[in-house]
XYZ file of C-alpha atoms in Angstrom:
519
model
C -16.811 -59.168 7.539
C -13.943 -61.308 5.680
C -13.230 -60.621 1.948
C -11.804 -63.442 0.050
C -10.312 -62.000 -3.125
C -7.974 -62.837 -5.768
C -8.109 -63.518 -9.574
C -9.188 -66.652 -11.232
C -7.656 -70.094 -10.745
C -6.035 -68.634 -7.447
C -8.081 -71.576 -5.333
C -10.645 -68.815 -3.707
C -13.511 -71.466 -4.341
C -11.608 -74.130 -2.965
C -10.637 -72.838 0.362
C -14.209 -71.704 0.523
C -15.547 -75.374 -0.020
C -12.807 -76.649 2.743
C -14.204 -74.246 5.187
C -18.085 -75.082 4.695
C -17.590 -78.231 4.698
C -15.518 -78.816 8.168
C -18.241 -76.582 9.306
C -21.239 -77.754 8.681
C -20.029 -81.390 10.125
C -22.345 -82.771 12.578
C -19.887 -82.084 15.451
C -18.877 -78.592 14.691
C -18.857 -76.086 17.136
C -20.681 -73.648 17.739
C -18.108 -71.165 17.353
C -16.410 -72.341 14.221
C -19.660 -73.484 12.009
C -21.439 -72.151 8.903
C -24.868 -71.462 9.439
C -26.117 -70.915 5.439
C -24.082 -70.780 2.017
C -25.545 -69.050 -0.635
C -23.335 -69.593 -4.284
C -24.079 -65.771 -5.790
C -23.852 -66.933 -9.635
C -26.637 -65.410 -11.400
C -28.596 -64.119 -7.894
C -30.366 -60.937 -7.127
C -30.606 -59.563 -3.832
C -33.907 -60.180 -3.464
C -33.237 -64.078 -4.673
C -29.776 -64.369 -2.301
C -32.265 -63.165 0.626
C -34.876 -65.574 0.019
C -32.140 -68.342 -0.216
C -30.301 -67.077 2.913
C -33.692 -66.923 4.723
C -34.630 -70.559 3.662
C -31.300 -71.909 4.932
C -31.513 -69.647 8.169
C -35.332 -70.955 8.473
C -37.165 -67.981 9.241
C -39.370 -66.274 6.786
C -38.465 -63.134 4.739
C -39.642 -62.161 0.893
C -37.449 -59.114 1.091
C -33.847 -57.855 1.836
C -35.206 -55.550 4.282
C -37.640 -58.448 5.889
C -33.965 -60.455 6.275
C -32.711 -58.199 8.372
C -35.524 -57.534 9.923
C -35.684 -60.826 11.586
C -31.992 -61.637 11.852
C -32.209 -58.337 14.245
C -34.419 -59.506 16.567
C -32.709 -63.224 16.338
C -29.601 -62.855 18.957
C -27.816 -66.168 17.893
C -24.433 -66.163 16.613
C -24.910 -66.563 12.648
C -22.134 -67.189 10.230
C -23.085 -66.569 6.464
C -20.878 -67.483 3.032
C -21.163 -65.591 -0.209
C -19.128 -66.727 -2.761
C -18.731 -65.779 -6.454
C -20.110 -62.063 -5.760
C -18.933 -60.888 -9.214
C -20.963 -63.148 -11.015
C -24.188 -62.395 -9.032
C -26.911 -60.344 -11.271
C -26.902 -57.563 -8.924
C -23.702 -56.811 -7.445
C -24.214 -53.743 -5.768
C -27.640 -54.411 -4.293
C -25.626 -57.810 -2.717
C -23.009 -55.790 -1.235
C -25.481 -53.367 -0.015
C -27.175 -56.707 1.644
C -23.769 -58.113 2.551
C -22.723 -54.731 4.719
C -26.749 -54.474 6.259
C -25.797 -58.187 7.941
C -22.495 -57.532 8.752
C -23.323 -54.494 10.627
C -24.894 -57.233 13.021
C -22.746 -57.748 15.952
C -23.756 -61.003 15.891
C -23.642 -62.042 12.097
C -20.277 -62.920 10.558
C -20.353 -62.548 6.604
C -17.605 -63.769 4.372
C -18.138 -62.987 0.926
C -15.667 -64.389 -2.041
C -14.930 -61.905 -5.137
C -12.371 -61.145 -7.562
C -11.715 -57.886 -6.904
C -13.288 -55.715 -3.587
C -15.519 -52.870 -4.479
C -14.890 -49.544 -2.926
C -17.980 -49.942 -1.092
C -17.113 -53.420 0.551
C -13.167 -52.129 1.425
C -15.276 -49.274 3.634
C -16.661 -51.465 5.848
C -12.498 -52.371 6.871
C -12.949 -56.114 6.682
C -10.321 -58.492 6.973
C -9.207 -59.071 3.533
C -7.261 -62.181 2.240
C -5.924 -61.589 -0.927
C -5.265 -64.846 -2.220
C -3.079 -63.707 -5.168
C -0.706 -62.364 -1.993
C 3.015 -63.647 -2.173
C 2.057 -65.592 1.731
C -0.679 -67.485 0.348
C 0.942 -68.636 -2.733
C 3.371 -71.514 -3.284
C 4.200 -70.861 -7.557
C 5.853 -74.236 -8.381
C 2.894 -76.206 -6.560
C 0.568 -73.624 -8.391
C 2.438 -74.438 -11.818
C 2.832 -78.345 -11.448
C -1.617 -78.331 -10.381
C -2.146 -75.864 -13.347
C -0.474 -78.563 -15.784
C -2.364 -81.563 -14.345
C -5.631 -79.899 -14.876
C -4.298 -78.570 -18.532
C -3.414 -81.922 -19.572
C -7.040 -83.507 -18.294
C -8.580 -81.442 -20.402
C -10.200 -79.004 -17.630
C -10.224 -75.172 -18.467
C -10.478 -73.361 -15.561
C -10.324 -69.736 -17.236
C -13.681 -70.692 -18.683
C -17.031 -70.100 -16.981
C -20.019 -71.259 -17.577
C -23.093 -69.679 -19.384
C -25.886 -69.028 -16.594
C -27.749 -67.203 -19.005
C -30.737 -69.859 -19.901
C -33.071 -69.965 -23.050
C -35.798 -66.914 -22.722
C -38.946 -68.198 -21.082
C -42.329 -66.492 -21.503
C -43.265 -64.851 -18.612
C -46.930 -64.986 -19.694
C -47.356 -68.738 -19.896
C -47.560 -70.527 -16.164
C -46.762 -73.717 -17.646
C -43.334 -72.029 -18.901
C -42.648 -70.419 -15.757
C -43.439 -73.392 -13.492
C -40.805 -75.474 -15.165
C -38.174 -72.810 -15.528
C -35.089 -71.814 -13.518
C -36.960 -70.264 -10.576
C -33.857 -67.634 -10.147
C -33.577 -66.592 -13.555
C -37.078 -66.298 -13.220
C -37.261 -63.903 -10.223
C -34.649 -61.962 -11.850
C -36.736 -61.573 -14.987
C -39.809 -60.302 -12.863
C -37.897 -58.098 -10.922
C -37.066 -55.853 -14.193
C -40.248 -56.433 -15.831
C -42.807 -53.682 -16.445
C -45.750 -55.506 -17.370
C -47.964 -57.619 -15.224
C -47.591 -60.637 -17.041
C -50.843 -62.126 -16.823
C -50.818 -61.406 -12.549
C -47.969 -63.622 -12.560
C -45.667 -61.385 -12.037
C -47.041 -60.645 -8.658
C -47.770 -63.449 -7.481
C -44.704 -64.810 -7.941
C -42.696 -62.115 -5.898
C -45.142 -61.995 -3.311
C -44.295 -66.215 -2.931
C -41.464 -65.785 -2.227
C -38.650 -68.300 -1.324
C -41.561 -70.347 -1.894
C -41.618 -70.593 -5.178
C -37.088 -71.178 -5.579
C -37.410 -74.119 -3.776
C -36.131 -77.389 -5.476
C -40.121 -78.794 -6.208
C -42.459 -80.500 -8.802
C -43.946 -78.015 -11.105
C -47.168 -79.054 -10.413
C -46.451 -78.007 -6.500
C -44.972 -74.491 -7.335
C -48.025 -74.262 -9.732
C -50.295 -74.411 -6.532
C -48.168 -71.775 -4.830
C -48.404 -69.054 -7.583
C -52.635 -70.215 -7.397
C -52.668 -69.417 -4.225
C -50.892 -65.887 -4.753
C -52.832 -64.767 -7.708
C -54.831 -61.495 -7.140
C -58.559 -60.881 -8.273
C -56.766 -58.271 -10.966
C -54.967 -61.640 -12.925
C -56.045 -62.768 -16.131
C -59.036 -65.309 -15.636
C -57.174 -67.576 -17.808
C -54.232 -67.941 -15.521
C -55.916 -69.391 -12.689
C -57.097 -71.789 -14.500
C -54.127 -72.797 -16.404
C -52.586 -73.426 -12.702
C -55.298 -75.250 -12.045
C -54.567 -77.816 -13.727
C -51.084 -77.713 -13.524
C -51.376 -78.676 -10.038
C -53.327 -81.670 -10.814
C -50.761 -83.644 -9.397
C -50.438 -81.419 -6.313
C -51.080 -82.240 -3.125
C -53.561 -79.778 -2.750
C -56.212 -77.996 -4.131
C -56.819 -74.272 -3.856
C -60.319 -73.208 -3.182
C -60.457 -69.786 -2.782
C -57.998 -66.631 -1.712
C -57.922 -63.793 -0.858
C -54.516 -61.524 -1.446
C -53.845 -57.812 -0.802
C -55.987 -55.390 -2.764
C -58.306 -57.022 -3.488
C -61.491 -56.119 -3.580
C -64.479 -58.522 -4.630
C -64.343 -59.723 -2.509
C -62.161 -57.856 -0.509
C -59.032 -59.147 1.070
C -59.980 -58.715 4.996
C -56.725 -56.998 5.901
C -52.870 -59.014 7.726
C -54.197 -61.879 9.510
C -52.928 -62.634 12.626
C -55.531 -65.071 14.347
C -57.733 -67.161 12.987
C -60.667 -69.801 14.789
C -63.342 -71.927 13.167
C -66.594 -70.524 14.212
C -69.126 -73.235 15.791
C -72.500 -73.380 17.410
C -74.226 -69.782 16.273
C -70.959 -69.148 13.809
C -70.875 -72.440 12.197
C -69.637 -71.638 8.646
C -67.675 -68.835 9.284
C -64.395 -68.253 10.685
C -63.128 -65.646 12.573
C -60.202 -63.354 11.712
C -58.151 -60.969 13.597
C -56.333 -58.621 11.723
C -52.861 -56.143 12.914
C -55.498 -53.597 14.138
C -57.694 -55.574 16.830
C -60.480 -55.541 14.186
C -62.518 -58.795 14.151
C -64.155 -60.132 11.167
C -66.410 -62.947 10.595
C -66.226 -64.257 6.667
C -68.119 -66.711 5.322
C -65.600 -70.325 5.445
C -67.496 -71.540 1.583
C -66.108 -68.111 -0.433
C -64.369 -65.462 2.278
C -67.085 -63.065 1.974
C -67.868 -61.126 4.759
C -70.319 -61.751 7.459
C -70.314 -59.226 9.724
C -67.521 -58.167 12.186
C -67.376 -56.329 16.132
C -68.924 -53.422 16.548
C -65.481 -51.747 18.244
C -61.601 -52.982 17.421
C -59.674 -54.423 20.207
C -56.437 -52.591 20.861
C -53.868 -54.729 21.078
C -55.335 -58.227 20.533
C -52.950 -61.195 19.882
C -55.647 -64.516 19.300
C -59.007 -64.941 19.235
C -60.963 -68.632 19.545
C -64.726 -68.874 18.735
C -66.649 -70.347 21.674
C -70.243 -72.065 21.825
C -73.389 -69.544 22.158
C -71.648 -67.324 19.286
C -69.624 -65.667 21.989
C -65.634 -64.630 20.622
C -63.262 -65.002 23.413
C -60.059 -62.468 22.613
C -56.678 -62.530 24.153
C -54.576 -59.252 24.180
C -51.003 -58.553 24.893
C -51.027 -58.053 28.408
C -52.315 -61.429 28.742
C -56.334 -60.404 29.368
C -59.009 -62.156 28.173
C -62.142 -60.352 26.648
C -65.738 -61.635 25.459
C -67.601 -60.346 22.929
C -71.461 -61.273 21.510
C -70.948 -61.684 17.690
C -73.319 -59.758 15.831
C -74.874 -62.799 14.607
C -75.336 -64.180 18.289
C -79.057 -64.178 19.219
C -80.103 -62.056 22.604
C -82.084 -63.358 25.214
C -85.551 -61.243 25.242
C -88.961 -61.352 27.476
C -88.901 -62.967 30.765
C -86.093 -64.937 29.580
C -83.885 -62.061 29.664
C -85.050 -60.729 32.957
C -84.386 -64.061 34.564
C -80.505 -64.101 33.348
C -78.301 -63.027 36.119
C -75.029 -63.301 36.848
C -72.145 -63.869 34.929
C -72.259 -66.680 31.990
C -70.541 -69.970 31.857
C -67.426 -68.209 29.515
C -67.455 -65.051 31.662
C -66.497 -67.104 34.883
C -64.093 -69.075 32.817
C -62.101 -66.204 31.594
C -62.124 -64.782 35.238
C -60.725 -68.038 36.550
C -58.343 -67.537 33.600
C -56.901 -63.961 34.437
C -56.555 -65.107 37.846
C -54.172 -68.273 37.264
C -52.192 -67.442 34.258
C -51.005 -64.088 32.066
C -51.923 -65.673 28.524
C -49.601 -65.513 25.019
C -51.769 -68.092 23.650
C -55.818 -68.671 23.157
C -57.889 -71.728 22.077
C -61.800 -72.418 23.075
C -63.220 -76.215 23.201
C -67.550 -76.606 23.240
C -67.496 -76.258 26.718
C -63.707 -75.461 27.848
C -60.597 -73.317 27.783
C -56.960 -73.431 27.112
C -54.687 -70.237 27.847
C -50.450 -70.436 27.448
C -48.108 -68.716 29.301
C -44.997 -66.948 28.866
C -43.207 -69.634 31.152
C -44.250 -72.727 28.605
C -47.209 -73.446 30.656
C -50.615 -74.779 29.200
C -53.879 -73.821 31.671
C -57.176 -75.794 30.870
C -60.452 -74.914 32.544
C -63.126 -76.898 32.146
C -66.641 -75.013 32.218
C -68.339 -77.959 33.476
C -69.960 -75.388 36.360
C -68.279 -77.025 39.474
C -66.163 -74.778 40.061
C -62.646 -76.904 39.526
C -60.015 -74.390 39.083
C -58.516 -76.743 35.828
C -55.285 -78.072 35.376
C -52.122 -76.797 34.433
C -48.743 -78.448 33.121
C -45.602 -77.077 31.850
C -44.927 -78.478 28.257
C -42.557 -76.033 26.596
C -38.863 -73.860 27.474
C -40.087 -70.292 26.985
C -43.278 -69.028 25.596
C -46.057 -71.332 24.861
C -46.774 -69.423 21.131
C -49.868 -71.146 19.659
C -52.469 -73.771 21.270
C -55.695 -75.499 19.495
C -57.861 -78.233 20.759
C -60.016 -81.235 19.561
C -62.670 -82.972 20.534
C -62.682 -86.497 19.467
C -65.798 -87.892 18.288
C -65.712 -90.674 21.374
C -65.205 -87.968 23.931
C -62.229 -86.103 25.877
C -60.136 -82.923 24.985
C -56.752 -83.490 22.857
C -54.699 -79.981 24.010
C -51.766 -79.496 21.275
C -49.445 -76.685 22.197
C -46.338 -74.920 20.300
C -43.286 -72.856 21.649
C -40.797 -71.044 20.907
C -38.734 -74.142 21.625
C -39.603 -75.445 18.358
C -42.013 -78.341 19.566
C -45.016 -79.408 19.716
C -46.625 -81.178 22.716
C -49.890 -83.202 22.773
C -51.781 -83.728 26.262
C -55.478 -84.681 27.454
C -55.917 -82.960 30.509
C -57.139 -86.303 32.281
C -54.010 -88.203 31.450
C -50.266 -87.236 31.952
C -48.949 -85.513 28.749
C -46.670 -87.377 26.182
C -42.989 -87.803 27.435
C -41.390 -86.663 23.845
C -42.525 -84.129 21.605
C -45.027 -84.797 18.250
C -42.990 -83.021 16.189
C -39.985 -80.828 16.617
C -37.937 -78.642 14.803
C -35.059 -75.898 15.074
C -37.636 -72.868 14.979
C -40.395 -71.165 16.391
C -43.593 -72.782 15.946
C -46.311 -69.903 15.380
C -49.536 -71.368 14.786
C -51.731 -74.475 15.321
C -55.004 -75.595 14.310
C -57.023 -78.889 14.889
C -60.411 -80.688 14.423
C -61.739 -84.547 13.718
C -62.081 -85.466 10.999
C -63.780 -88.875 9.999
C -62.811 -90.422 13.297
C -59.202 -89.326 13.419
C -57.735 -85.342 14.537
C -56.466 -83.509 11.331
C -53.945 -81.152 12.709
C -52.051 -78.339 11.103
C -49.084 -76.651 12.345
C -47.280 -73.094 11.037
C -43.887 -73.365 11.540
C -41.622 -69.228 11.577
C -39.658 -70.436 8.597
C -42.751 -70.252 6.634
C -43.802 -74.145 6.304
C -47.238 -75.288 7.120
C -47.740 -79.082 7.836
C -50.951 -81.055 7.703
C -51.735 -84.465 8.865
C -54.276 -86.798 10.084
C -53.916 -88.824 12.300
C -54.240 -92.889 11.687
C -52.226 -95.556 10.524
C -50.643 -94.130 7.264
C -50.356 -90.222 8.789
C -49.093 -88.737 5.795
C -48.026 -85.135 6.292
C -47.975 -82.685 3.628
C -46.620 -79.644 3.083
C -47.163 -76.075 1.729
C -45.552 -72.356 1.850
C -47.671 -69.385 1.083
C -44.413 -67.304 0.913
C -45.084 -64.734 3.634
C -44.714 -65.666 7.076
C -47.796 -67.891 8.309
C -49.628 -65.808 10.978
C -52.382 -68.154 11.859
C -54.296 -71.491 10.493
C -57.404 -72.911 11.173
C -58.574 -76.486 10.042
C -62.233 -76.568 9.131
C -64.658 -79.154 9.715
C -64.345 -81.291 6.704
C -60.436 -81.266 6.608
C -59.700 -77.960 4.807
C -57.013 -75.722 5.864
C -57.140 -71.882 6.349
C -53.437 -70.168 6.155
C -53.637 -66.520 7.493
C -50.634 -64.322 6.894
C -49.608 -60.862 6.348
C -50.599 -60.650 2.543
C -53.277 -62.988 2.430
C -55.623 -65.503 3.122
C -55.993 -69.140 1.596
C -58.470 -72.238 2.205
C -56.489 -75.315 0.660
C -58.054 -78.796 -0.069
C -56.001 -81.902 0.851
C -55.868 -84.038 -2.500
């Protein structure tokens, strides 16, 4: 850690501006750049970690959920925090500033007047810029008069104490400083309506520069069954100029009907299970809810230990990937059994069964997705396996699309025929491929992390396709000649996504569950 410290006027804020911006230049090494730069005036921790964690782009609603992730992230990270003593929370921001610096890998250099006893305990390198070596007084007294006699008063600070904002009225809130805001909420008692909690449980989500009408949709989306009535449909139509529409959620605790528990998988049920969707929660467990209003439908009769994915296949059969890379089957308990002389007659092992045996035996799946009569495992070495269950016995095709893990898959199936494969990595891309052609040279989309979730069906002649990205951004498109993609951010991390068959969008994550209408 590096303490930058001094009294006013001593040029702490300009040295600090010099040094982001020669490193954040294109060209900047590695080495020597700034990685996120997060002006304190007026934060919380909680606010400064949602900010950091936007910058970063990874997903965390919490100071703990920061580090969390930057733990497990190895890459060399370089974070500013100036103007500490003007933050809302000092001590909870130098608690956060010594959790990240404690990171071998992390480098934090925070600016403030004068170093707590708590910061000076850590032993950073401090550069006291009131020091005799970093001062020059007769420059220092000849700058001081320029900016005296141009009228600038640099003793003075500004107010960043706004006008008091209701915290019952969405309309109020939407259109208000989003940190003051969160700061607000964070000492409140009261529930405010159910705004209160839906707005911390958005998130980052909800600080981002956006329309009012867009972070209207966002707090929508996060409202529990416990809110005033009269909220959600105040947000309602504030979002009227949104890009989408929410049309129904489900959020943690709550309970008519309920919330089905962290989601982290998520398919589109077909054949039997049209009009239900399948959801895997943290514990294996494996739901079926109705797709029109999340109720439930039924669910296995035993958890899964361990699962990662599951895909719905035809003949109301739920294929389930675990984290050793094994495939399972399971009979919904909606699927229909064969009875009579029908059932007698049925021998052997069924069309899926042989195609997850093929499956075991080629690749060790991290990633799951069923066509009508096909399926699509990833590996751990970027590489996409397709077997088709035409019954001829053709072992499939395989290509290697991604560097590292292949992290989320989905399929289409055009209208005119064929198989569209799109696959995500860890490398931040995704790849589009038909198994009977050679696969795209350059990526569909790309982007500097993770991608951790993809969903896909047609829609009106054309493949809507949706995409979860580990900073917390879902993107939706369809395909065609204007392809406009839109975005949303639920706020927690986005677990899993499913595209239904008239265009909606299901977001799965860790706190809830959403189906969002394109406008």
């Amino acid at each position: 850690m590096c303490v930058v410290s001094g009294p006013p006027d001593c040029g702490k804020s300009m040295l600090l501006a010099w040094l982001v911006e020669h490193a954040t230049e294109p060209d900047t090494e590695a080495v020597r750049r700034v990685h996120a730069l997060v002006p304190l005036t007026g934060h919380s921790a909680r606010t400064a970690a949602w900010q950091l964690a936007e910058q970063l782009q990874v997903s965390a609603r919490t100071p703990g959920e920061l580090l969390s992730v930057l733990a497990r992230d190895r890459r060399r990270t370089v974070i500013v925090l100036p103007d500490m003593h003007e933050s809302a929370e000092p001590a909870g921001i130098e608690e956060l500033a010594c959790s990240l610096a404690s990171f071998a890998h992390v480098r934090v250099i925070v600016e403030i007047r004068n170093p707590s006893a708590i910061l000076l305990a850590e032993e950073p390198a401090v550069m006291d810029l009131a020091a005799p070596q970093w001062t020059d007084s007769d420059r220092y007294a000849a700058w001081a008069a320029a900016e005296l006699s141009a009228g600038h008063d640099n003793t003075s600070h500004p107010d960043h104490h706004l006008a008091p904002v209701d915290l019952d009225d969405p309309a109020s809130v939407c259109d208000a400083d989003p940190v003051a805001i969160t700061t607000a909420y964070e000492s409140a008692t009261e529930a405010h309506g159910g705004l209160r909690a839906a707005w911390l449980r958005s998130g980052a989500s909800v600080t981002r520069p956006q329309e009012p009408s867009s972070r209207a949709v966002v707090l929508w989306s996060a409202l529990g069954d416990d809110a005033d009535p009269r909220m959600e449909n105040e947000l309602c139509a504030l979002a009227r100029e949104a890009d989408w529409r929410v049309r129904w959620k489900r959020v943690r605790g709550d309970i008519s009907p309920p919330w089905p528990g962290p989601v982290r998988s998520l398919s589109a049920g077909c054949g039997a299970l049209a009009g239900t969707a399948v959801v895997l929660d943290h514990q294996g467990v494996v739901r079926l809810i109705s797709d029109d209003d999340g109720r439930p439908a039924g669910r296995l009769q035993r958890p899964v230990p361990g699962a990662v994915a599951v895909a719905a296949a035809s003949e109301g059969t739920v294929v389930v990937l675990d984290h050793h890379g094994r495939l399972t089957l399971h009979e919904s308990p909606t699927a229909s059994q064969p009875s009579g002389i029908a059932g007698l007659l049925e021998v052997g092992p069924s069309p899926w069964e042989s195609l997850a045996g093929q499956a075991a035996r080629h690749v060790r799946g991290t990633a799951l997705a069923c066509a009508s009569t096909s399926l699509a495992v990833g590996s751990t070495e970027g590489e996409v396996h397709v077997l088709p269950g035409n019954g001829t016995g053709n072992e499939g095709v395989s290509r290697t699309l991604h560097e590292g893990a292949v992290t989320a898959l989905t399929v289409a199936e055009p209208t005119e025929g064929g198989l569209l494969i799109y696959s995500g990595g860890q490398d931040g891309r995704v790849r589009l491929w038909d198994p009977d052609r050679e696969p795209l040279g350059t990526p569909i989309a790309e982007r500097n992390c993770e991608v951790t979730a993809l969903a896909a069906s047609p829609l009106d002649g054309e493949v809507a396709l949706a995409t979860g990205w580990a900073d917390g951004l879902v993107e939706y498109s369809v395909t065609g000649a204007e392809h406009r993609v839109r975005h949303f951010r639920p706020g927690p991390p986005v677990r899993a996504l499913s595209v239904l068959p008239g265009g909606d969008v299901l977001i799965g994550t860790e706190e809830s569950l959403i189906r969002l209408a394109p406008c």
